[in-house]
Coordinates of C-alpha atoms in Angstrom, one line a residue:
M1 CA 70.1 55.7 -77.9
S2 CA 69.3 54.2 -81.3
D3 CA 65.8 54.1 -82.7
A4 CA 65.8 50.3 -82.5
A5 CA 66.6 50.5 -78.7
Q6 CA 63.9 53.1 -77.9
P7 CA 60.8 52.0 -76.1
T8 CA 57.6 52.0 -78.1
A9 CA 54.8 54.4 -77.4
A10 CA 52.7 51.5 -76.2
E11 CA 55.4 50.6 -73.6
V12 CA 55.4 54.2 -72.3
R13 CA 51.6 54.2 -72.1
A14 CA 51.7 50.8 -70.2
A15 CA 54.2 52.3 -67.8
A16 CA 51.9 55.3 -67.2
D17 CA 49.0 53.0 -66.5
A18 CA 51.2 51.1 -64.1
V19 CA 51.9 54.3 -62.2
K20 CA 48.1 55.1 -62.0
T21 CA 47.4 51.6 -60.7
A22 CA 50.2 51.9 -58.1
L23 CA 49.0 55.3 -57.1
D24 CA 45.5 54.0 -56.4
R25 CA 46.9 51.1 -54.4
H26 CA 49.0 53.4 -52.4
L27 CA 46.0 55.6 -51.5
Q28 CA 44.0 52.6 -50.6
A29 CA 46.7 51.3 -48.3
V30 CA 47.0 54.7 -46.6
E31 CA 43.2 54.9 -46.1
R32 CA 43.2 51.4 -44.6
R33 CA 46.4 51.6 -42.6
T34 CA 46.4 50.2 -39.1
G35 CA 49.2 52.3 -37.6
D36 CA 52.2 54.4 -38.4
D37 CA 54.3 51.3 -39.3
D38 CA 51.7 49.5 -41.4
P39 CA 53.8 47.3 -43.8
A40 CA 51.0 47.5 -46.4
V41 CA 51.7 51.3 -46.7
S42 CA 55.4 50.7 -47.0
D43 CA 55.0 48.0 -49.7
A44 CA 52.6 50.3 -51.6
F45 CA 55.0 53.2 -51.4
N46 CA 57.9 51.1 -52.7
A47 CA 55.7 49.7 -55.6
L48 CA 54.7 53.3 -56.5
A49 CA 58.3 54.4 -56.4
A50 CA 59.4 51.5 -58.7
A51 CA 56.6 52.2 -61.2
A52 CA 57.3 55.9 -61.3
E53 CA 61.0 55.3 -61.9
V54 CA 60.2 52.9 -64.8
Y55 CA 57.8 55.4 -66.3
D56 CA 60.2 58.3 -65.9
E57 CA 63.0 56.4 -67.7
L58 CA 60.8 55.2 -70.6
L59 CA 59.3 58.7 -71.0
Y60 CA 62.8 60.2 -71.2
D61 CA 64.1 57.5 -73.6
R62 CA 61.1 57.8 -76.0
Y63 CA 60.2 61.5 -75.8
D64 CA 63.2 63.2 -74.1
E65 CA 60.8 64.4 -71.4
V66 CA 60.8 64.0 -67.6
T67 CA 58.1 64.0 -64.9
P68 CA 57.7 67.0 -62.6
F69 CA 57.9 65.0 -59.5
E70 CA 60.3 62.5 -57.9
I71 CA 59.5 59.7 -55.6
P72 CA 62.5 58.3 -53.6
A73 CA 63.4 54.8 -54.8
A74 CA 62.9 51.9 -52.5
E75 CA 66.6 51.4 -52.1
D76 CA 66.9 55.0 -50.8
S77 CA 64.5 54.2 -47.9
L78 CA 65.3 52.5 -44.6
P79 CA 64.6 48.8 -44.5
P80 CA 61.7 47.5 -42.5
Y81 CA 62.2 48.1 -38.7
A82 CA 63.4 44.9 -37.1
G83 CA 64.0 46.1 -33.6
P84 CA 62.1 45.5 -30.4
E85 CA 58.5 46.8 -30.3
E86 CA 59.2 48.7 -27.0
P87 CA 62.9 49.6 -26.9
H88 CA 64.3 50.0 -23.5
A89 CA 67.5 51.7 -24.8
V90 CA 68.4 53.8 -27.8
S91 CA 71.6 55.0 -29.5
V92 CA 71.6 58.4 -31.1
L93 CA 74.0 58.5 -34.0
I94 CA 74.8 62.0 -35.4
R95 CA 76.8 63.0 -38.4
R96 CA 77.3 66.6 -39.4
D97 CA 79.6 67.6 -42.3
Y98 CA 81.4 71.0 -42.5
A99 CA 83.6 72.7 -45.0
V100 CA 86.4 74.8 -43.7
A101 CA 85.3 77.8 -45.7
E102 CA 87.3 80.5 -43.9
P103 CA 90.5 79.1 -42.4
A104 CA 91.6 82.5 -41.1
R105 CA 88.4 82.9 -39.1
L106 CA 88.9 79.4 -37.6
L107 CA 92.5 80.1 -36.7
A108 CA 91.4 83.4 -35.1
Q109 CA 88.9 81.6 -33.0
A110 CA 91.6 79.2 -31.8
Q111 CA 93.9 82.1 -31.0
R112 CA 91.1 83.7 -28.9
L113 CA 90.8 80.4 -27.0
A114 CA 94.6 80.5 -26.4
D115 CA 94.4 84.1 -25.2
L116 CA 91.7 83.1 -22.7
D117 CA 93.9 80.3 -21.3
P118 CA 97.5 81.5 -21.5
D119 CA 98.7 78.8 -19.1
G120 CA 97.5 76.0 -21.2
Q121 CA 94.9 73.2 -20.5
D122 CA 95.2 70.5 -17.9
G123 CA 98.3 72.1 -16.4
A124 CA 100.3 71.8 -19.6
T125 CA 101.7 75.3 -20.0
G126 CA 101.7 76.5 -23.5
T127 CA 99.8 73.6 -25.0
V128 CA 96.8 75.7 -26.1
A129 CA 99.0 78.5 -27.4
A130 CA 101.1 76.1 -29.4
A131 CA 98.1 74.4 -30.9
A132 CA 96.6 77.8 -31.9
G133 CA 99.6 78.4 -34.1
A134 CA 99.9 74.8 -35.5
G135 CA 97.4 75.2 -38.4
V136 CA 93.8 74.2 -39.3
H137 CA 94.1 70.6 -37.9
A138 CA 95.0 71.8 -34.4
A139 CA 92.5 74.7 -34.6
L140 CA 89.7 72.3 -35.3
G141 CA 90.7 70.1 -32.4
M142 CA 90.7 73.2 -30.1
V143 CA 87.3 74.5 -31.3
F144 CA 85.5 71.1 -31.2
G145 CA 87.2 70.4 -27.8
E146 CA 85.9 73.7 -26.3
Y147 CA 82.4 73.9 -27.7
E148 CA 79.5 71.4 -27.7
A149 CA 78.6 70.0 -31.1
D150 CA 75.1 71.7 -31.0
E151 CA 76.7 75.0 -30.2
I152 CA 79.1 74.7 -33.2
A153 CA 76.1 73.8 -35.4
S154 CA 74.3 77.0 -34.4
R155 CA 77.5 79.2 -34.6
H156 CA 79.4 77.5 -37.4
K157 CA 79.8 80.7 -39.4
E158 CA 81.7 82.3 -36.5
F159 CA 84.2 79.5 -36.7
G160 CA 84.7 79.8 -40.5
L161 CA 82.7 76.6 -41.2
E162 CA 80.1 76.0 -43.9
E163 CA 77.4 73.4 -43.3
G164 CA 77.1 70.3 -45.4
D165 CA 74.7 67.5 -45.0
S166 CA 73.7 66.2 -41.6
T167 CA 71.8 63.2 -40.4
L168 CA 70.5 61.9 -37.0
W169 CA 69.5 58.3 -36.4
V170 CA 67.6 57.2 -33.3
S171 CA 68.5 53.5 -33.2
A172 CA 67.0 50.9 -30.8
V173 CA 69.3 48.6 -28.9
E174 CA 68.4 45.5 -27.0
E175 CA 70.1 46.7 -23.9
L176 CA 72.4 49.5 -22.8
P177 CA 76.1 48.6 -23.7
E178 CA 78.7 48.3 -21.0
P179 CA 80.7 51.5 -20.3
G180 CA 83.4 51.9 -22.9
E181 CA 82.2 48.8 -24.9
W182 CA 81.9 50.6 -28.3
L183 CA 84.2 53.6 -27.9
G184 CA 86.9 52.0 -30.2
A185 CA 84.5 51.8 -33.1
P186 CA 81.4 53.8 -32.3
F187 CA 79.7 53.6 -35.7
D188 CA 80.6 50.1 -36.9
E189 CA 77.4 48.5 -35.5
A190 CA 74.9 51.0 -37.0
D191 CA 72.1 48.8 -38.3
P192 CA 69.5 50.6 -40.5
A193 CA 67.0 47.9 -39.6
M194 CA 67.2 49.0 -36.0
V195 CA 66.5 52.7 -36.7
V196 CA 63.4 54.0 -35.0
C197 CA 63.4 57.3 -36.8
R198 CA 65.9 59.5 -38.7
F199 CA 66.2 63.2 -39.5
D200 CA 68.2 64.4 -42.5
V201 CA 69.2 67.9 -43.5
S202 CA 70.6 68.8 -46.9
S203 CA 70.7 71.7 -49.3
V204 CA 69.4 69.3 -51.9
F205 CA 66.0 69.5 -50.2
D206 CA 66.0 73.2 -50.7
E207 CA 66.9 72.8 -54.3
E208 CA 64.1 70.3 -54.8
D209 CA 61.6 72.7 -53.1
E210 CA 62.5 75.4 -55.5
L211 CA 61.9 73.0 -58.4
D212 CA 58.8 71.4 -57.1
G213 CA 57.0 74.6 -55.9
D214 CA 54.4 73.5 -53.4
L215 CA 55.8 69.9 -53.0
D216 CA 57.4 69.6 -49.7
D217 CA 60.2 67.1 -48.8
V218 CA 59.6 65.0 -45.8
V219 CA 62.9 65.0 -43.9
P220 CA 62.1 62.8 -41.0
E221 CA 61.9 59.1 -42.2
R222 CA 60.8 55.9 -40.6
A223 CA 61.6 52.5 -41.9

């Protein structure tokens, strides 16, 4: 950035003052909140996040320095909850990512399943054995078809998998869908505004903990 485009010291100071003001307003909103979903707290949080982001950018542009903390930007948070106050039904949406870190271990697990069921599944003789030798794609189908998702999550290393990010959304729905109604596209109607709560797991939180020391990341999030 050229000197002409750099923010002035006064602009940086004004941004710092804006953070202080936003911080005071956030604390006041928290002290006066009327419940867990008080919109005043959410608004104050978003204002503090925006002010901190502006200050951080100006501080870096002017002095090549950064702040020792990070407040999630407003766009990274869930939108205000727009679902029923007392949901009578919920959808639990789960995504877990894995890397196939050790294909040989995965294939060995598939082969063990084939050895335990030499006559095949569902009466199809040789189906399991054939799948076990068909490569990683078929082995994944066998393993995830045999074990529950929670069991794979707790034993993923046994299957040659490495955990990536995961998220769980508890989303309100107006009424329980008819059987089979959404099976063709189960995640198409995921509406962040209907999320009652969510829980995220990521190694990035561990990295931030190492950098921030005593600052803890709040993984559960409410809109």
